[in-house]
Amino acid sequence: MKRGKFITLEGIDGAGKSTQLIWIVELLQREGLTVTVTREPGGTPLGEQLRTLLLDKSIAMHAETEALLMFAARREHLDKVITPALTMGKWVISDRFTDASFAYQGGGRGLDIQKLEILEQWTQGALQPDLTLYFDVPVELGQQRVSQVKDADRFEKEQAGFFQRVRAAYLYRANQFPGRIKIIDSSQTVVEVKAAVEQILTNLLNHD
C-alpha cells in the first residue's frame, strides 16, 4: 500500500490555522483521500493529558521539563496515530509538530537548539512532514485575534517579546527547510489565505 502524506500546520496562536484546517481536510477528501486530523500537544489519550498540564497557566515548569513533555507526547503521537495512519495510506494533518518545539521552546524559551535536535532524532528518527504550512502573522495581530475568542492559556499569556522570538524562530526554520516549509502571509483575508494554501496543496497533489 502506498504511504500517505504527512502535512503539518504551524504558526503562533491567532495565525488562522484552525480556520484553514477545516477546508484543507475537505479539499483532500474531495480528492478521494482518507484523512486523519490530529494535534500537538495531544492526539492520544496520554498526549491529551500532557496537553492539559502543558497549557495549565497555574502550573510553572522549567523550560527543559516543558520540552521533554512535548517530545514525550510526540513519541506517543507517532506510535499510536501518525505512523500507523501513514502506513495505511492515509494522509495525516497535524495542527503543530516538531517545528513548534524549535519555535516555542527553542526561540521563545531560549533552549539550546542542539538539545532539541537530539530529542527530535531520538523521538522521530528520519521522519519529517512531507509539507509544512507556516501561517505567518505579526505578533500584535495574532494576539488581538486570540484575545477576542478565548481566555489565554499558559503560552498565550506570555508577553509580546516571547512571541516575537517564536515568530523569528519559525521564519529561521522556514529558511532552513524551504522545500518543506511554505510561508503563507496570514495577515491577509481568509479568502486570500485559502487561495495561497490551495495552490500549494494542488502542487503537492499533482506531484503525488
JSON list of N, CA and C in Angstrom, two decimals, residues 1-4 34 82-91:
[
{"chain": "A", "resi": 1, "resn": "MET", "atom": "N", "xyz": [0.83, -1.19, 0.00]},
{"chain": "A", "resi": 1, "resn": "MET", "atom": "CA", "xyz": [0.00, 0.00, 0.00]},
{"chain": "A", "resi": 1, "resn": "MET", "atom": "C", "xyz": [0.88, 1.25, 0.00]},
{"chain": "A", "resi": 2, "resn": "LYS", "atom": "N", "xyz": [0.47, 2.24, -0.81]},
{"chain": "A", "resi": 2, "resn": "LYS", "atom": "CA", "xyz": [1.25, 3.47, -0.91]},
{"chain": "A", "resi": 2, "resn": "LYS", "atom": "C", "xyz": [1.15, 4.28, 0.39]},
{"chain": "A", "resi": 3, "resn": "ARG", "atom": "N", "xyz": [2.29, 4.73, 0.87]},
{"chain": "A", "resi": 3, "resn": "ARG", "atom": "CA", "xyz": [2.32, 5.52, 2.11]},
{"chain": "A", "resi": 3, "resn": "ARG", "atom": "C", "xyz": [1.57, 6.83, 1.92]},
{"chain": "A", "resi": 4, "resn": "GLY", "atom": "N", "xyz": [0.87, 7.25, 2.98]},
{"chain": "A", "resi": 4, "resn": "GLY", "atom": "CA", "xyz": [0.18, 8.52, 2.94]},
{"chain": "A", "resi": 4, "resn": "GLY", "atom": "C", "xyz": [1.13, 9.69, 3.10]},
{"chain": "A", "resi": 34, "resn": "THR", "atom": "N", "xyz": [-8.27, 9.56, 2.25]},
{"chain": "A", "resi": 34, "resn": "THR", "atom": "CA", "xyz": [-8.69, 9.35, 3.64]},
{"chain": "A", "resi": 34, "resn": "THR", "atom": "C", "xyz": [-7.77, 10.16, 4.53]},
{"chain": "A", "resi": 82, "resn": "ILE", "atom": "N", "xyz": [0.20, 8.79, 14.12]},
{"chain": "A", "resi": 82, "resn": "ILE", "atom": "CA", "xyz": [0.77, 9.27, 12.86]},
{"chain": "A", "resi": 82, "resn": "ILE", "atom": "C", "xyz": [1.33, 8.14, 12.01]},
{"chain": "A", "resi": 83, "resn": "THR", "atom": "N", "xyz": [2.26, 7.35, 12.56]},
{"chain": "A", "resi": 83, "resn": "THR", "atom": "CA", "xyz": [2.91, 6.29, 11.78]},
{"chain": "A", "resi": 83, "resn": "THR", "atom": "C", "xyz": [1.92, 5.24, 11.29]},
{"chain": "A", "resi": 84, "resn": "PRO", "atom": "N", "xyz": [1.00, 4.74, 12.16]},
{"chain": "A", "resi": 84, "resn": "PRO", "atom": "CA", "xyz": [0.03, 3.75, 11.67]},
{"chain": "A", "resi": 84, "resn": "PRO", "atom": "C", "xyz": [-0.84, 4.29, 10.54]},
{"chain": "A", "resi": 85, "resn": "ALA", "atom": "N", "xyz": [-1.28, 5.55, 10.65]},
{"chain": "A", "resi": 85, "resn": "ALA", "atom": "CA", "xyz": [-2.14, 6.12, 9.61]},
{"chain": "A", "resi": 85, "resn": "ALA", "atom": "C", "xyz": [-1.39, 6.25, 8.29]},
{"chain": "A", "resi": 86, "resn": "LEU", "atom": "N", "xyz": [-0.14, 6.73, 8.33]},
{"chain": "A", "resi": 86, "resn": "LEU", "atom": "CA", "xyz": [0.65, 6.87, 7.11]},
{"chain": "A", "resi": 86, "resn": "LEU", "atom": "C", "xyz": [0.89, 5.51, 6.46]},
{"chain": "A", "resi": 87, "resn": "THR", "atom": "N", "xyz": [1.16, 4.50, 7.28]},
{"chain": "A", "resi": 87, "resn": "THR", "atom": "CA", "xyz": [1.40, 3.15, 6.78]},
{"chain": "A", "resi": 87, "resn": "THR", "atom": "C", "xyz": [0.17, 2.60, 6.07]},
{"chain": "A", "resi": 88, "resn": "MET", "atom": "N", "xyz": [-1.01, 2.98, 6.57]},
{"chain": "A", "resi": 88, "resn": "MET", "atom": "CA", "xyz": [-2.28, 2.52, 5.97]},
{"chain": "A", "resi": 88, "resn": "MET", "atom": "C", "xyz": [-2.67, 3.33, 4.74]},
{"chain": "A", "resi": 89, "resn": "GLY", "atom": "N", "xyz": [-1.83, 4.29, 4.35]},
{"chain": "A", "resi": 89, "resn": "GLY", "atom": "CA", "xyz": [-2.10, 5.09, 3.16]},
{"chain": "A", "resi": 89, "resn": "GLY", "atom": "C", "xyz": [-2.92, 6.33, 3.41]},
{"chain": "A", "resi": 90, "resn": "LYS", "atom": "N", "xyz": [-3.21, 6.63, 4.67]},
{"chain": "A", "resi": 90, "resn": "LYS", "atom": "CA", "xyz": [-3.98, 7.82, 5.00]},
{"chain": "A", "resi": 90, "resn": "LYS", "atom": "C", "xyz": [-3.08, 9.06, 4.96]},
{"chain": "A", "resi": 91, "resn": "TRP", "atom": "N", "xyz": [-3.70, 10.19, 4.69]},
{"chain": "A", "resi": 91, "resn": "TRP", "atom": "CA", "xyz": [-2.99, 11.46, 4.80]},
{"chain": "A", "resi": 91, "resn": "TRP", "atom": "C", "xyz": [-3.22, 11.99, 6.21]}
]
